[in-house]
Coordinates of C-alpha atoms in Angstrom, one line a residue:
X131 CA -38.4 -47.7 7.9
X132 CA -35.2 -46.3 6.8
X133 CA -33.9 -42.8 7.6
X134 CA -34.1 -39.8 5.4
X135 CA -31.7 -39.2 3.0
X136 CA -31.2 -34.6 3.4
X137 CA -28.7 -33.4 0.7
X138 CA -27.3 -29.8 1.1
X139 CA -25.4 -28.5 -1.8
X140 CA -22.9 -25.4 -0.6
X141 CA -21.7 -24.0 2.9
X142 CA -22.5 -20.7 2.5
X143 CA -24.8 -18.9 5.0
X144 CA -27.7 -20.5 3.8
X145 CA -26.1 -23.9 3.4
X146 CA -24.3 -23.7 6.3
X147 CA -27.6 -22.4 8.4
X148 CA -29.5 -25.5 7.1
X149 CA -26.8 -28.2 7.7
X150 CA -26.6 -26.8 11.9
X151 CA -30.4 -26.5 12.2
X152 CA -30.7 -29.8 11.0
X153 CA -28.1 -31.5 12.5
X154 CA -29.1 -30.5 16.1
X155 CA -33.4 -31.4 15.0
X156 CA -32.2 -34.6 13.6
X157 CA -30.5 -36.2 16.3
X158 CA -29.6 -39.5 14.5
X159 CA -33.1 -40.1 12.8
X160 CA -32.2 -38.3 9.2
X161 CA -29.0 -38.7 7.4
X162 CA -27.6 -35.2 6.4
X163 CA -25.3 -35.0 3.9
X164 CA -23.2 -31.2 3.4
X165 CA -21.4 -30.8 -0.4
X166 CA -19.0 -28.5 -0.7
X167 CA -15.7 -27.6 -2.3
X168 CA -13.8 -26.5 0.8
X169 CA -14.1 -27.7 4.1
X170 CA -15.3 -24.6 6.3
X171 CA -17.4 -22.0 5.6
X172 CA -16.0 -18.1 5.1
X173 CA -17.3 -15.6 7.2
X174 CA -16.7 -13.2 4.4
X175 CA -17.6 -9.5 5.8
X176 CA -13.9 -10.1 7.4
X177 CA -12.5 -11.2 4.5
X178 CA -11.5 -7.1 3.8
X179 CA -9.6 -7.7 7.3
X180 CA -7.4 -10.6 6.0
X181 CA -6.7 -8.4 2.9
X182 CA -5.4 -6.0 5.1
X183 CA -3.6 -7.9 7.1
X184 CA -5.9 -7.4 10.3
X185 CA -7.1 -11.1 10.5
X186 CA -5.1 -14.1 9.7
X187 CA -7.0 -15.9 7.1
X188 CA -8.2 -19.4 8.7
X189 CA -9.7 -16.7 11.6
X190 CA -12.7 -16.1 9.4
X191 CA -12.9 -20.1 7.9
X192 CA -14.8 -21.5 10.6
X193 CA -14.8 -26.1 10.2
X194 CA -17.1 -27.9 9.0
X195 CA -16.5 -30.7 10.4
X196 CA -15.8 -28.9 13.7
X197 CA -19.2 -27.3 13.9
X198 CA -21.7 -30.1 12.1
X199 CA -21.1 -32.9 14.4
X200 CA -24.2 -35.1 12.8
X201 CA -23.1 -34.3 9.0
X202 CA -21.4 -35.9 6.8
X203 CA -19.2 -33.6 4.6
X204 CA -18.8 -34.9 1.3
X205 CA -15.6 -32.3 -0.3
X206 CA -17.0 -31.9 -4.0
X207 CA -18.5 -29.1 -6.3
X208 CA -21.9 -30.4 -7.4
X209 CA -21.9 -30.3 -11.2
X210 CA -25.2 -32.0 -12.1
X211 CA -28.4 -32.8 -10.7
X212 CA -31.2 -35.4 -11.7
X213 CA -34.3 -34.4 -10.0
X214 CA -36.3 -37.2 -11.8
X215 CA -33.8 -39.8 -10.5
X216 CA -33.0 -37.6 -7.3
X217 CA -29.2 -37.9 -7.7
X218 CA -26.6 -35.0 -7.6
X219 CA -23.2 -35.5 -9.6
X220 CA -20.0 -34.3 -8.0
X221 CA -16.3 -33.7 -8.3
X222 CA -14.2 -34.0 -5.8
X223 CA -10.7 -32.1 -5.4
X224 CA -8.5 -35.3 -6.9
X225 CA -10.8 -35.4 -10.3
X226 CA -13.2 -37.9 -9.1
X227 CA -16.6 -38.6 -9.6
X228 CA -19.3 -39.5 -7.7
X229 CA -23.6 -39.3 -7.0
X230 CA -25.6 -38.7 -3.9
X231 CA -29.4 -39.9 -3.9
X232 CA -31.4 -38.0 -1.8
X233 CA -34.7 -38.0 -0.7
X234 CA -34.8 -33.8 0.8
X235 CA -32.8 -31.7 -1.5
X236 CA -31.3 -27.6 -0.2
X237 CA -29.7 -26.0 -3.1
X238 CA -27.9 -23.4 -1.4
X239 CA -25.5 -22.8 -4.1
X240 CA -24.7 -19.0 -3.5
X241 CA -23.4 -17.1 -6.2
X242 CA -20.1 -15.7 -8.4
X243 CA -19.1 -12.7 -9.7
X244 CA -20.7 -10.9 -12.1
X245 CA -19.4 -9.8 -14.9
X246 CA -20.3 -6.6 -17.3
X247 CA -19.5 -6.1 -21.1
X248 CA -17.0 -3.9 -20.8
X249 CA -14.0 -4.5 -22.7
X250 CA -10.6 -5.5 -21.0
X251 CA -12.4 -6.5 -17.7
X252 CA -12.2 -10.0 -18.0
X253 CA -8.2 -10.1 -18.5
X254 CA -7.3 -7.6 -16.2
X255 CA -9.4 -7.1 -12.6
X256 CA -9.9 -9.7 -10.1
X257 CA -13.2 -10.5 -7.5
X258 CA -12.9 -10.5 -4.0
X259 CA -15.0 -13.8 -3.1
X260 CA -12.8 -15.6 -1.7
X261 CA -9.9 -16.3 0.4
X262 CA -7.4 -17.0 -2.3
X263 CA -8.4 -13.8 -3.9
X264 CA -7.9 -12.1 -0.3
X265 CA -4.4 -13.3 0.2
X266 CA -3.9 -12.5 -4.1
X267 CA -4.8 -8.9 -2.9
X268 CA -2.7 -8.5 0.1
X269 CA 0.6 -9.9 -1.6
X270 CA -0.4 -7.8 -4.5
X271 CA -0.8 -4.3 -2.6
X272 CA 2.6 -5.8 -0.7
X273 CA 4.8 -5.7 -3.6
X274 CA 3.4 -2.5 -5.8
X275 CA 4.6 -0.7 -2.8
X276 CA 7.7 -1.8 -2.7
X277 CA 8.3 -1.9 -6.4
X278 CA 7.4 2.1 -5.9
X279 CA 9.6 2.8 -3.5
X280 CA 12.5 1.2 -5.6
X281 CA 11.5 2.6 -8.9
X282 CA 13.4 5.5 -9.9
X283 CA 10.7 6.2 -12.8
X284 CA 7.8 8.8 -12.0
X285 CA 5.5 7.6 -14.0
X286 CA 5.4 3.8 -13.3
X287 CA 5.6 4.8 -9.3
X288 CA 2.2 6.7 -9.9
X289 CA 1.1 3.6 -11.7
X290 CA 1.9 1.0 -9.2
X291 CA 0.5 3.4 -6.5
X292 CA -2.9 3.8 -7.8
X293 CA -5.6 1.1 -6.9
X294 CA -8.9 1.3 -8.4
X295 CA -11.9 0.0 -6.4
X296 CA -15.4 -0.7 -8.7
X297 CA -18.6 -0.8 -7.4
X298 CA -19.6 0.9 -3.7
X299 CA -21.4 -1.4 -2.0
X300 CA -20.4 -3.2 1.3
X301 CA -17.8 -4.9 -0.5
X302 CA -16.4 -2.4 -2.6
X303 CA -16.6 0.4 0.2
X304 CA -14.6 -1.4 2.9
X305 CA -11.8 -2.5 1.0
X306 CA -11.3 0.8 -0.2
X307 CA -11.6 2.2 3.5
X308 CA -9.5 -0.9 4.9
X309 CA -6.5 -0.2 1.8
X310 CA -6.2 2.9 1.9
X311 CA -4.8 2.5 5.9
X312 CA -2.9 -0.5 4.8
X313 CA -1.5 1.4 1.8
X314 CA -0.3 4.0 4.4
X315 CA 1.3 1.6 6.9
X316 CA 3.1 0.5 4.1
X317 CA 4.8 4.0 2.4
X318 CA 6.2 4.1 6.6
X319 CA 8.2 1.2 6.0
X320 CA 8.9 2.1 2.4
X321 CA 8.8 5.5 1.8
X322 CA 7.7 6.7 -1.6
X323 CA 9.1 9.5 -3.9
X324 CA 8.9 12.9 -2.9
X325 CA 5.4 14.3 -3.3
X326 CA 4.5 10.4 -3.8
X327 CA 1.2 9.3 -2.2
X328 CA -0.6 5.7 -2.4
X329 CA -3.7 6.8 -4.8
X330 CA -7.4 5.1 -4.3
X331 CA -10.5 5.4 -6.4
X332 CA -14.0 4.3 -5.6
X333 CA -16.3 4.0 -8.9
X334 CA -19.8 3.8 -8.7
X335 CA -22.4 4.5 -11.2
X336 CA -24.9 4.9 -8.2
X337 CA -25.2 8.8 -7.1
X338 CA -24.0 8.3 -3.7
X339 CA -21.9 5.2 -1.4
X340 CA -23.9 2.8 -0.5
X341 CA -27.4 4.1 -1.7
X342 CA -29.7 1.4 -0.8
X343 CA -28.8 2.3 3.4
X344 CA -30.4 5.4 5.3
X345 CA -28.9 8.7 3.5
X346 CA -27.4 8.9 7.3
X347 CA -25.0 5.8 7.4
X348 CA -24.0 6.9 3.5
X349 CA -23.2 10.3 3.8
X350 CA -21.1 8.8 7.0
X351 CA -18.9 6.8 4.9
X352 CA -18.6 8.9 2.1
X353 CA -17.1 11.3 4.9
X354 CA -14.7 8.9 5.8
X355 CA -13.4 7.8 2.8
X356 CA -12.8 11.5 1.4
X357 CA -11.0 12.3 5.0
X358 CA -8.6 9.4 4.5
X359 CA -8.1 10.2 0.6
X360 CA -10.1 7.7 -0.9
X361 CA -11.0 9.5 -4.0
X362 CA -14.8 8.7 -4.3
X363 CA -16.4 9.3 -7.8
X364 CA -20.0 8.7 -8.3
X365 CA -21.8 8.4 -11.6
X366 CA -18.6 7.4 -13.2
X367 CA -17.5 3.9 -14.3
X368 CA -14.8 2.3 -16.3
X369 CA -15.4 2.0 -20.2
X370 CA -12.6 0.0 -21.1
X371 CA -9.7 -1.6 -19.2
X372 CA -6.9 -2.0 -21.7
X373 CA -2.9 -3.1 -20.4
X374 CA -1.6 0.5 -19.5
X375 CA -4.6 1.8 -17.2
X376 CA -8.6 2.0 -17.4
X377 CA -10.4 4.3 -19.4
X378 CA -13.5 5.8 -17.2
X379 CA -16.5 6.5 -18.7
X380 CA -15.7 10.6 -18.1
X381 CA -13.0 9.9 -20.4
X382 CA -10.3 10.3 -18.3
X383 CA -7.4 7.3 -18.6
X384 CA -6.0 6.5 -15.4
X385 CA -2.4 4.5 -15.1
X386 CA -2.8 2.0 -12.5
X387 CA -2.0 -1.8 -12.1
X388 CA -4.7 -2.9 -9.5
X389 CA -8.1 -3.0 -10.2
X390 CA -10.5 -4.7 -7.5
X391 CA -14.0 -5.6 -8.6
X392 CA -16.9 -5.3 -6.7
X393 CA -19.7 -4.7 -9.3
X394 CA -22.3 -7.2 -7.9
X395 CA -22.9 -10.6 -8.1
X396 CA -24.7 -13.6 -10.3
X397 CA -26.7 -17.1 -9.0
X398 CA -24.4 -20.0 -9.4
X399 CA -24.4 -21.2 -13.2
X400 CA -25.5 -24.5 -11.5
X401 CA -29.3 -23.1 -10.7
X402 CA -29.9 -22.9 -14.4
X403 CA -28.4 -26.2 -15.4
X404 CA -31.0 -27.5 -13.8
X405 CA -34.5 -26.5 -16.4
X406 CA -36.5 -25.4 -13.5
X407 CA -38.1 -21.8 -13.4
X408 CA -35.8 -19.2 -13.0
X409 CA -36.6 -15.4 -11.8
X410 CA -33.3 -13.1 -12.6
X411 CA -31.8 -15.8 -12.7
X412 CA -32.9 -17.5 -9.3
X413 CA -34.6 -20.8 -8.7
X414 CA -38.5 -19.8 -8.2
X415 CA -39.8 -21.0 -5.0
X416 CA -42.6 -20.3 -2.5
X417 CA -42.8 -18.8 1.0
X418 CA -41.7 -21.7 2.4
X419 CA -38.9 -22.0 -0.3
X420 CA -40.2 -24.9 -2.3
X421 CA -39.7 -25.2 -6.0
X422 CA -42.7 -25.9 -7.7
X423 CA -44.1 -29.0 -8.6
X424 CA -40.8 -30.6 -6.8
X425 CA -42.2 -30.1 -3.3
X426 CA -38.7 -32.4 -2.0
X427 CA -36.6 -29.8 -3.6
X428 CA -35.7 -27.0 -1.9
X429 CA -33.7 -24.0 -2.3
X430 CA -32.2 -20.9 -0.2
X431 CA -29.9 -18.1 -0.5
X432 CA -28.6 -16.3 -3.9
X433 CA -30.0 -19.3 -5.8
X434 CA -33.5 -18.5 -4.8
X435 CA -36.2 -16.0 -5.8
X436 CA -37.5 -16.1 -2.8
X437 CA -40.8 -13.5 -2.5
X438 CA -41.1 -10.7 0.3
X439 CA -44.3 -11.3 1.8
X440 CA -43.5 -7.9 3.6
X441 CA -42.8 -6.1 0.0
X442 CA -45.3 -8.0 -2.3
X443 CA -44.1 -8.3 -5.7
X444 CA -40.7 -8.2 -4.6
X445 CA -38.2 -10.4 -4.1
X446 CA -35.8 -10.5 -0.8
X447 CA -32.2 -9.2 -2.0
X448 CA -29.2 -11.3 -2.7
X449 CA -27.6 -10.6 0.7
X450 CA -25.7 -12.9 4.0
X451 CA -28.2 -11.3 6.4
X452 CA -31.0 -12.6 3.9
X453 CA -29.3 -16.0 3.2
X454 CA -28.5 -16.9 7.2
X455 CA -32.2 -16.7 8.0
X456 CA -33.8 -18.1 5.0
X457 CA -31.2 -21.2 5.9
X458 CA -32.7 -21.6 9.0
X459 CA -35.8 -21.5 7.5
X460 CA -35.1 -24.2 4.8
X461 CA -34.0 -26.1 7.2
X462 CA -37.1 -26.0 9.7
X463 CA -39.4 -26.9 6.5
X464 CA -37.2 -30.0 5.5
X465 CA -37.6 -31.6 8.7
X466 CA -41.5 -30.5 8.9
X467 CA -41.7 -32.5 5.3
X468 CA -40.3 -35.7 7.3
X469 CA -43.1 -35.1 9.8
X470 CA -41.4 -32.9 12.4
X471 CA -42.8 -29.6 13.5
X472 CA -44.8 -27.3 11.5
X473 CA -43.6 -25.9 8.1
X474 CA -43.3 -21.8 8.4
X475 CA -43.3 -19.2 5.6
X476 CA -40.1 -17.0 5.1
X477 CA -40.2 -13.9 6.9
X478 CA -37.5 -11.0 8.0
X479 CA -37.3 -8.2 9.7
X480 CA -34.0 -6.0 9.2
X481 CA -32.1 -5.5 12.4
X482 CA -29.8 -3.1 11.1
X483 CA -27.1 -2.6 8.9
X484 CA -23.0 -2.6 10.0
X485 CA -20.0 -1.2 7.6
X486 CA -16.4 -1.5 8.9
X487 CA -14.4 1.3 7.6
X488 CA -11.3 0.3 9.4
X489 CA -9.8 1.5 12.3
X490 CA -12.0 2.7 15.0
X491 CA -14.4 4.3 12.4
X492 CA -17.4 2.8 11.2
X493 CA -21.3 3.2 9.8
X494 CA -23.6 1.1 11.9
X495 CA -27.8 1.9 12.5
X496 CA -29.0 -1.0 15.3
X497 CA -32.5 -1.3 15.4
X498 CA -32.6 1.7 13.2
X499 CA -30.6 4.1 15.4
X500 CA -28.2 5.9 13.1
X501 CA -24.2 5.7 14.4
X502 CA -20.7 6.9 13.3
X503 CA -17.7 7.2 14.7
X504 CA -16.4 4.8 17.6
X505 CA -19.3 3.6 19.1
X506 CA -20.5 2.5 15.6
X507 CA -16.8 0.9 15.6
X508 CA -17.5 -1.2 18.8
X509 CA -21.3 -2.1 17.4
X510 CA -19.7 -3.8 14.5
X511 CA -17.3 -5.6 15.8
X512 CA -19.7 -7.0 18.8
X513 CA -22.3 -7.5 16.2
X514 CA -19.5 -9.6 14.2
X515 CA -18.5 -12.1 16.9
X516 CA -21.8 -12.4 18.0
X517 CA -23.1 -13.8 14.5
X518 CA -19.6 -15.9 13.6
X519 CA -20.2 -19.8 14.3
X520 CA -16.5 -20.4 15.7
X521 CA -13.0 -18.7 16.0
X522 CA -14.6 -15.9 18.5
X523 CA -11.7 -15.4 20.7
X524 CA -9.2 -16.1 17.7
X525 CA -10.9 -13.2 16.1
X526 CA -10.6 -10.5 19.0
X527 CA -7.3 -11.9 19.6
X528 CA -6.0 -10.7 16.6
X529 CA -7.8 -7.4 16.6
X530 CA -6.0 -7.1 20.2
X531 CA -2.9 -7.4 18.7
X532 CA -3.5 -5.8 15.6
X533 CA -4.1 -2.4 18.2
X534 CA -1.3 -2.7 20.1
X535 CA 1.6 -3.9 17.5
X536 CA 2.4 -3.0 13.6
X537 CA 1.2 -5.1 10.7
X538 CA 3.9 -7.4 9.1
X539 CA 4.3 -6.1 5.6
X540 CA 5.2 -9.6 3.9
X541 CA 4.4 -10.8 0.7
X542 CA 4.0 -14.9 1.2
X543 CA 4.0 -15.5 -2.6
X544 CA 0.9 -18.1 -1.9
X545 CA -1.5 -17.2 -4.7
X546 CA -0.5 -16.0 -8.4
X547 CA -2.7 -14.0 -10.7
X548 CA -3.7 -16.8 -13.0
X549 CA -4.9 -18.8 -10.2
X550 CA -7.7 -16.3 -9.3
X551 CA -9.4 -15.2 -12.5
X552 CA -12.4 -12.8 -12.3
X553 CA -14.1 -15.2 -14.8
X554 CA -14.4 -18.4 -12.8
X555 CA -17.5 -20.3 -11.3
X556 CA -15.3 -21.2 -8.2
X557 CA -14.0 -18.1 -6.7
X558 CA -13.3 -20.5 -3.4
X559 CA -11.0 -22.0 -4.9
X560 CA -7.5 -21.2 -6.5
X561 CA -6.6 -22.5 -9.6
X562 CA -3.0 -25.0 -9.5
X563 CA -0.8 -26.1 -12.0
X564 CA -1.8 -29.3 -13.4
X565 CA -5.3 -28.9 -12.6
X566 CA -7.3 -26.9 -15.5
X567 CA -11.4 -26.5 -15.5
X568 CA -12.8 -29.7 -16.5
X569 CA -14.1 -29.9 -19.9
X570 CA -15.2 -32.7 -22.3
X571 CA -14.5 -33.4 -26.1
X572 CA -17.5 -31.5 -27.1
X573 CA -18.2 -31.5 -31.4
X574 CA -16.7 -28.1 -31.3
X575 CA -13.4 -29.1 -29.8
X576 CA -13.0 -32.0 -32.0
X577 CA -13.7 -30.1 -35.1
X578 CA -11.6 -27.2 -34.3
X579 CA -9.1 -29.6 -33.9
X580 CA -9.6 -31.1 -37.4
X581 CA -9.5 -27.8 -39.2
X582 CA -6.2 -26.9 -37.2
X583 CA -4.6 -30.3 -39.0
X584 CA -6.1 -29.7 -42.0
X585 CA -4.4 -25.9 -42.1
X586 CA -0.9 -27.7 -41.2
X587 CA -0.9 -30.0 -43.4
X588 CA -1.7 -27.4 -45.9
X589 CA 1.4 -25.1 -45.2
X590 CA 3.3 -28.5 -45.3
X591 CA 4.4 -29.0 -41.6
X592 CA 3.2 -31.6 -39.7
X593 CA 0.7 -30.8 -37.0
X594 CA 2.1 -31.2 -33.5
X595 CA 0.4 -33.4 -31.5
X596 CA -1.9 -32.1 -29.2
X597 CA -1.4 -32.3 -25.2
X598 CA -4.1 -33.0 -22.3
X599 CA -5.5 -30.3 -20.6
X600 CA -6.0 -26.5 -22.4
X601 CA -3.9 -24.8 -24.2
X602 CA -1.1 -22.2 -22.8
X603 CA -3.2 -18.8 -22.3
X604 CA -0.5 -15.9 -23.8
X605 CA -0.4 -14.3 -20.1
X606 CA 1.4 -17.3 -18.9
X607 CA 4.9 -19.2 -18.9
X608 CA 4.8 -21.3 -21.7
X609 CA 2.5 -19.7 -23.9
X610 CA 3.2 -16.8 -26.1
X611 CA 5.0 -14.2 -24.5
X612 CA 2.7 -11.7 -22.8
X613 CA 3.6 -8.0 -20.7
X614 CA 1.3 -9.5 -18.1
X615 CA 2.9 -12.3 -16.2
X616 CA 1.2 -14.1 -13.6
X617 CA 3.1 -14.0 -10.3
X618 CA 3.6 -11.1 -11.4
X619 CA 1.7 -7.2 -10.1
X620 CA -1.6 -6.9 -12.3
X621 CA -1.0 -5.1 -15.7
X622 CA -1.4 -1.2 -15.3
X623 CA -5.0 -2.1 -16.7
X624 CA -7.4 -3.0 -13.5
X625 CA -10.7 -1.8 -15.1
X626 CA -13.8 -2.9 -13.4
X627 CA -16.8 -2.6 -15.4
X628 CA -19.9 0.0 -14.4
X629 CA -21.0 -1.9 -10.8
X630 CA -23.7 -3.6 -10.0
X631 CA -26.3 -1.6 -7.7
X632 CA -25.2 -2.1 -4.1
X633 CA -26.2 -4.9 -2.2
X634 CA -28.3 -4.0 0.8
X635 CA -27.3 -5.8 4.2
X636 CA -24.6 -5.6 6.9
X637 CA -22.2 -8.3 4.5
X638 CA -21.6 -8.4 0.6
X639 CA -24.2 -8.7 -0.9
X640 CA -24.8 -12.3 -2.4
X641 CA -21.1 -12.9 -1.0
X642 CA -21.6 -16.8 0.0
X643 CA -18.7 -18.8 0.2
X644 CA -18.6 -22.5 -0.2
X645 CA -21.4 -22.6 -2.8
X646 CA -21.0 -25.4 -5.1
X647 CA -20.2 -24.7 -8.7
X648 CA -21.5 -26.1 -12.0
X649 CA -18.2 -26.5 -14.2
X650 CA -20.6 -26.7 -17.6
X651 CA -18.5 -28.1 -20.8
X652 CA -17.4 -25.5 -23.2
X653 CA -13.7 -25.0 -25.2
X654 CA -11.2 -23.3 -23.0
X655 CA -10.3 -21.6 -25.9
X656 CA -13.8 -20.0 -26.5
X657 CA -14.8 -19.1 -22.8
X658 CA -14.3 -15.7 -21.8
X659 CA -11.7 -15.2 -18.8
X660 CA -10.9 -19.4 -19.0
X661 CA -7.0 -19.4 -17.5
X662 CA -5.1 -22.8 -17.8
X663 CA -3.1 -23.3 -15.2
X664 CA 0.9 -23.2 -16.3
X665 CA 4.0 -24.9 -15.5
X666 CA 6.6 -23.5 -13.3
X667 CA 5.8 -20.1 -13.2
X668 CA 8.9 -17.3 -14.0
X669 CA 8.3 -14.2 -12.1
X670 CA 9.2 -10.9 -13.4
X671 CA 8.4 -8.2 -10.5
X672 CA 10.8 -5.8 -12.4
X673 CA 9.2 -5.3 -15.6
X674 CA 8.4 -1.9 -16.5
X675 CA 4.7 -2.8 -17.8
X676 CA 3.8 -4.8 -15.3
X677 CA 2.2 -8.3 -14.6
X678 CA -1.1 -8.8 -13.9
X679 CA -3.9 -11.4 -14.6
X680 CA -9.6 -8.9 -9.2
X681 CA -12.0 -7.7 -5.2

């Protein structure tokens, strides 16, 4: 009898969960099989500590193939999947190809940003999802400051000063705690004009920071924030983001060149690729996180609705603390299909919540016991090495040194704005030159590029012929000639749209790195946010508008 074929699609806390509980029940008698675009998987409530330059960034990527000794990683974004045939299609990083059969199937897919109707947001914020838009963020922060502090021009040293935050959940909260220190640290080395101050904003439609916690832990970091200068707003948003500034929905216009979004997020477009039932956009499963009628299908995490037998009617929130357990879970019911152990329903019980708010100040309620201050400092950080899966001492290590010596305010140049658009179903991954979003020769492409030749041949000129790979977006090199230049600071405009309802859970909410991405097929030229990567890239850190492409 041969051995079971177990197919896990992303490394995210759920994936990630499932491939280790499997790997250590298996024990040679079940081939597991991990897809996923990068090869470790991103503790991401640390990822506002690499931002910051707290953490060094592969601190908080813990291996893959260090940790799963009995898994096979397969380096791919899963693009396609065949339930009738039980095959998944992948790409891997080079362009190619290639299926997996399975016989067990995890989607653990996480999820991406989410994106709002509001005009301007698209072209000019970022995510934070990712490393590469971590290390964006940190260069970015890097040089406005500098640019500041060399500027003789009032008004675009307010501009490149002013940081605009969207959305206060976990996410949005801590890297607005976490900058505005760094921002600080920063004005020591290069001091700013006189009367000059580095300028945050925190924008939340919700009518307090982090509403769905205990009224205690909010009203703790709402202190915090306002004593370091974080300018919190509540029941305000951002309207329109436009290339000079955002326009908030009180109608005040506010000059500023960095906009980090942290609005919420969406299931990976890959769940609904593949015609199953889908609940707000999730995968429909059972309590033991079974799709219906496909009872070798499984799925865990943002991608599925899973229901809260504790809450009936409800569904468990997009959330790591949420997506860790239900992994385990996944994974304990896989191995009961192939006849080992019992299968379990999904169950949780909240242990607490944790926010880092930098320094030695944080919001933490263990167990349900409300603390600030300190001690809520040292209970996150304990309560972060206990639950990372490797790079424990590297970790403390650097928060060691990180107390005793001063951050190096560097700008490494690594990641430009066009590589980490806001509108991209692989946050994990920056975009390079020379390799552009897949896409095929749908009827739409070819017929657009029929009328083009038609029009040229019209107006008597003879059509240029037409190159591989997108066409030259008019931010970058080589395209039209844009005021915002990638490599570039972010154009005065970093709107963020009205955010998302905060995420409930001691991480971001629905923040799951190494989920695998569905790349569907549609004209570059008629998908919102699509950005081609250019040729060499010019750099023009001295323009008075400003470059930009953001959380």
């Amino acid at each position: 009898m041969s051995r079971p074929r177990i197919v896990i699609v992303g490394a995210g806390f759920a994936g990630y969960r499932a491939a280790r509980t499997l790997s250590r029940m298996s024990r040679g008698k079940a081939d597991v099989t991990l897809i996923n675009p990068t090869d470790y998987f991103l503790y991401l409530p640390l990822l506002p500590q690499v931002a910051v330059g707290i953490l060094e960034p592969r601190r908080v990527a813990v291996s893959l193939s260090g940790t799963l000794r009995r898994v096979r990683l397969v380096l791919g974004e899963a693009d396609g999947i065949d339930m009738d045939a039980r095959t998944v299609h992948y790409t891997d990083p080079e362009g190619g190809e290639g299926t997996l059969g399975y016989d067990r199937l995890v989607l653990a897919v996480g999820s991406v940003n989410k994106l709002l109707p509001v005009p301007g947001v698209a072209e000019h914020a970022h995510g934070f999802r990712g490393l590469p838009e971590a290390l964006y963020l940190r260069d970015h922060v890097t040089r406005q400051i500098e640019l500041a502090a060399a500027t003789d021009d009032p008004g675009a040293c307010s501009a490149r000063c002013t940081f605009v935050v969207v959305g206060a959940g976990y996410t949005g909260t801590e890297v607005a705690a976490h900058g505005r220190m760094f921002t600080d640290s920063l004005v020591r080395g290069h001091p700013l004009r006189e009367g000059m101050r580095p300028r945050w904003m925190l924008l939340d439609i919700a009518p307090r920071v982090l509403p769905e916690m205990d009224e205690r832990l909010s009203d703790t970091a709402d202190r915090v924030l306002r004593q370091r200068g974080v300018e919190v707003r509540m029941g305000t948003s951002v309207k329109e983001a436009t290339h000079d500034g955002v326009l908030l929905t009180d109608g005040e216009f506010v000059r500023t060149r960095s906009l980090v979004w942290c609005v919420g997020v969406r299931p990976d477009p890959l769940v609904e690729s593949t015609g199953q039932p889908l609940e707000r956009g999730r995968l429909v499963v059972d309590p033991f996180l079974q799709m219906p009628g496909r009872p070798e299908v499984f799925a865990c995490g943002d991608a599925a609705a899973v229901p809260d037998l504790d809450n009936p009617g409800r569904l468990t929130p997009m959330t790591a603390q949420h997506a860790w357990r239900q992994g385990k879970v996944a994974a304990l019911n896989v191995a009961a299909s192939c006849g080992v152990g019992e299968r379990r329903p999904y169950r949780h019980r909240d242990l607490g919540f944790v926010v880092d708010l930098g320094g030695a100040q944080a919001a933490a309620d263990p167990f349900g016991v409300p603390l600030s201050g300190p001690v809520a400092g040292a209970v996150t950080r304990g309560y972060h090495l206990a639950a990372m899966p490797g790079n424990r001492v590297r970790v403390a290590a650097d928060w060691l040194l990180d107390a005793v010596l001063p951050r190096q305010s560097v700008q490494l140049g690594l990641v430009r704005s066009w590589s980490v658009p806001l509108d991209t179903a692989s946050p994990e991954l920056a975009r390079v030159p020379g390799r552009p979003e897949r896409r095929e020769e749908t009827d739409e492409n070819i017929t657009e590029i029929i009328d083009n030749t038609e029009k040229a041949q019209l107006a008597g000129a003879e059509p240029a012929p037409r190159r591989p790979g997108p066409e030259p977006a008019r931010n970058q090199p080589g395209g039209e000639p844009a005021r915002n230049q990638p490599g570039g600071e972010p154009a005065r405009n970093q709107p963020g749209g009205e955010p998302a309802r905060n995420r409930s859970g001691p991480e971001p909410a629905g923040n799951r790195p190494g989920s695998a991405r569905n790349r569907k097929k549609k004209p570059a030229a008629g998908r919102r946010g699509a950005h081609p990567a250019p040729g060499p890239v010019k750099r023009d850190d001295t323009s008075a508008e400003g470059d930009r492409g953001d959380s």
